[in-house]
Tab-separated table of C-alpha atoms in Angstrom:
chain	number	residue	atom	x	y	z
A	1	GLN	CA	-17.635	1.264	-11.051
A	2	VAL	CA	-14.255	2.192	-9.589
A	3	GLN	CA	-13.026	-0.257	-7.007
A	4	LEU	CA	-9.806	-1.178	-5.204
A	5	VAL	CA	-9.495	-4.539	-3.503
A	6	GLU	CA	-6.659	-5.501	-1.171
A	7	SER	CA	-5.663	-9.072	-0.459
A	8	GLY	CA	-2.781	-11.042	0.993
A	9	GLY	CA	-2.977	-10.122	4.645
A	10	GLY	CA	-2.796	-12.629	7.458
A	11	LEU	CA	-0.931	-13.823	10.516
A	12	VAL	CA	2.827	-14.185	10.241
A	13	GLN	CA	5.648	-14.706	12.707
A	14	PRO	CA	8.254	-11.992	13.294
A	15	GLY	CA	10.863	-12.127	10.572
A	16	GLY	CA	8.409	-13.550	8.066
A	17	SER	CA	7.111	-12.165	4.782
A	18	LEU	CA	3.798	-11.310	3.181
A	19	ARG	CA	2.850	-9.870	-0.196
A	20	LEU	CA	-0.163	-7.606	-0.325
A	21	SER	CA	-2.027	-7.012	-3.582
A	22	CYS	CA	-4.113	-4.023	-4.588
A	23	SER	CA	-6.255	-4.815	-7.618
A	24	GLY	CA	-8.194	-2.190	-9.484
A	25	SER	CA	-11.382	-2.312	-11.500
A	26	GLY	CA	-13.129	0.445	-13.397
A	27	PHE	CA	-9.905	2.385	-13.887
A	28	THR	CA	-6.235	1.842	-14.737
A	29	LEU	CA	-3.864	1.866	-11.790
A	30	GLU	CA	-0.879	2.546	-14.054
A	31	TYR	CA	-2.114	6.101	-14.646
A	32	ASN	CA	-2.558	6.934	-10.973
A	33	THR	CA	-0.362	7.430	-7.949
A	34	ILE	CA	-0.967	4.469	-5.660
A	35	GLY	CA	-0.189	4.448	-1.971
A	36	TRP	CA	-0.168	1.822	0.746
A	37	PHE	CA	-1.224	3.088	4.168
A	38	ARG	CA	-1.704	1.348	7.474
A	39	GLN	CA	-3.683	1.985	10.613
A	40	ALA	CA	-3.054	0.310	13.932
A	41	PRO	CA	-5.616	0.416	16.771
A	42	GLY	CA	-5.677	3.842	18.397
A	43	LYS	CA	-3.411	5.375	15.754
A	44	GLU	CA	-3.962	7.489	12.685
A	45	ARG	CA	-3.668	6.131	9.176
A	46	GLY	CA	-0.168	6.726	7.888
A	47	VAL	CA	1.678	6.199	4.634
A	48	VAL	CA	3.810	3.091	4.227
A	49	ALA	CA	4.828	3.306	0.571
A	50	CYS	CA	3.819	5.102	-2.576
A	51	ILE	CA	4.475	4.728	-6.293
A	52	SER	CA	3.948	7.643	-8.654
A	53	SER	CA	2.040	7.584	-11.908
A	54	SER	CA	4.478	9.765	-13.819
A	55	ASP	CA	7.709	7.787	-13.599
A	56	SER	CA	6.979	5.024	-11.079
A	57	SER	CA	9.267	6.659	-8.549
A	58	THR	CA	8.756	5.308	-5.057
A	59	TYR	CA	8.630	6.539	-1.482
A	60	TYR	CA	8.929	4.537	1.732
A	61	ALA	CA	8.325	5.471	5.309
A	62	ASP	CA	11.532	5.288	7.340
A	63	SER	CA	10.085	2.486	9.456
A	64	VAL	CA	9.796	0.140	6.451
A	65	LYS	CA	12.676	1.290	4.258
A	66	GLY	CA	14.840	-1.652	3.226
A	67	ARG	CA	12.162	-4.185	4.228
A	68	PHE	CA	9.145	-3.328	2.062
A	69	THR	CA	8.955	-2.955	-1.709
A	70	ILE	CA	6.113	-1.429	-3.737
A	71	SER	CA	5.731	-2.448	-7.371
A	72	ARG	CA	3.282	-2.508	-10.250
A	73	ASP	CA	2.100	-5.227	-12.630
A	74	ASN	CA	0.335	-3.168	-15.272
A	75	ALA	CA	-0.859	-6.226	-17.193
A	76	LYS	CA	-2.771	-7.331	-14.091
A	77	ASN	CA	-3.805	-3.790	-13.084
A	78	THR	CA	-2.337	-4.535	-9.674
A	79	VAL	CA	0.069	-2.893	-7.248
A	80	TYR	CA	1.946	-5.036	-4.745
A	81	LEU	CA	3.541	-4.431	-1.384
A	82	GLN	CA	6.190	-7.040	-0.626
A	83	MET	CA	6.841	-7.032	3.107
A	84	ASN	CA	9.939	-8.807	4.431
A	85	ARG	CA	11.480	-9.116	7.887
A	86	LEU	CA	8.154	-8.249	9.450
A	87	LYS	CA	8.051	-6.931	13.004
A	88	PRO	CA	5.233	-6.904	15.583
A	89	GLU	CA	4.995	-3.132	15.136
A	90	ASP	CA	3.976	-3.710	11.510
A	91	THR	CA	0.671	-5.102	12.777
A	92	ALA	CA	-2.154	-2.990	11.333
A	93	VAL	CA	-4.907	-2.861	8.771
A	94	TYR	CA	-3.283	-2.064	5.432
A	95	TYR	CA	-5.134	-0.006	2.841
A	96	CYS	CA	-4.307	0.907	-0.722
A	97	GLY	CA	-5.434	4.203	-2.148
A	98	ALA	CA	-5.433	5.888	-5.535
A	99	ASP	CA	-4.766	9.597	-6.023
A	100	ILE	CA	-6.251	10.266	-9.443
A	101	GLU	CA	-5.073	13.897	-9.566
A	102	ALA	CA	-1.419	13.448	-8.678
A	103	MET	CA	1.451	12.598	-10.949
A	104	GLY	CA	4.104	12.435	-8.274
A	105	ILE	CA	4.408	10.986	-4.805
A	106	THR	CA	1.531	11.705	-2.421
A	107	MET	CA	1.995	10.988	1.277
A	108	ILE	CA	-1.169	12.612	2.642
A	109	SER	CA	-4.136	10.275	2.937
A	110	GLU	CA	-6.669	13.092	2.508
A	111	GLU	CA	-5.448	13.619	-1.041
A	112	TYR	CA	-6.368	10.089	-2.114
A	113	THR	CA	-9.590	9.642	-4.030
A	114	TYR	CA	-10.321	5.935	-3.839
A	115	TRP	CA	-9.644	3.381	-1.112
A	116	GLY	CA	-9.880	-0.328	-0.718
A	117	GLN	CA	-11.575	-2.031	2.222
A	118	GLY	CA	-8.312	-2.925	3.950
A	119	THR	CA	-6.555	-6.169	4.829
A	120	GLN	CA	-5.369	-7.148	8.307
A	121	VAL	CA	-1.705	-7.923	8.871
A	122	THR	CA	-0.791	-9.420	12.228
A	123	VAL	CA	2.825	-10.109	13.151
A	124	SER	CA	3.021	-12.260	16.236
A	125	SER	CA	4.698	-15.376	17.556
């Protein structure tokens, strides 16, 4: 059974850090493009970061560039999103998705095949 599970969300003060994990079961994340998306109340789900399956190239939304880092640990079948210098506007439910057909970067959520259940990130003092 294919499954993605996110973890690592929580409440953090502005300027703080969190590391989100996206663990896979039933398939190998290394061979798939993996994206982190987020959805705030009243807003559409949008891409935060993505790592390709072909060469592990990365993409970041302008709003997180320089603060967030996406990475893989293939031995653990896990993709991480390290989030530093968090801002209140980063508050959202964060989802990881797997695009099993892509080899490069995919920024469109509709193209992703599998999704995790999401993890809440709240940035507030």
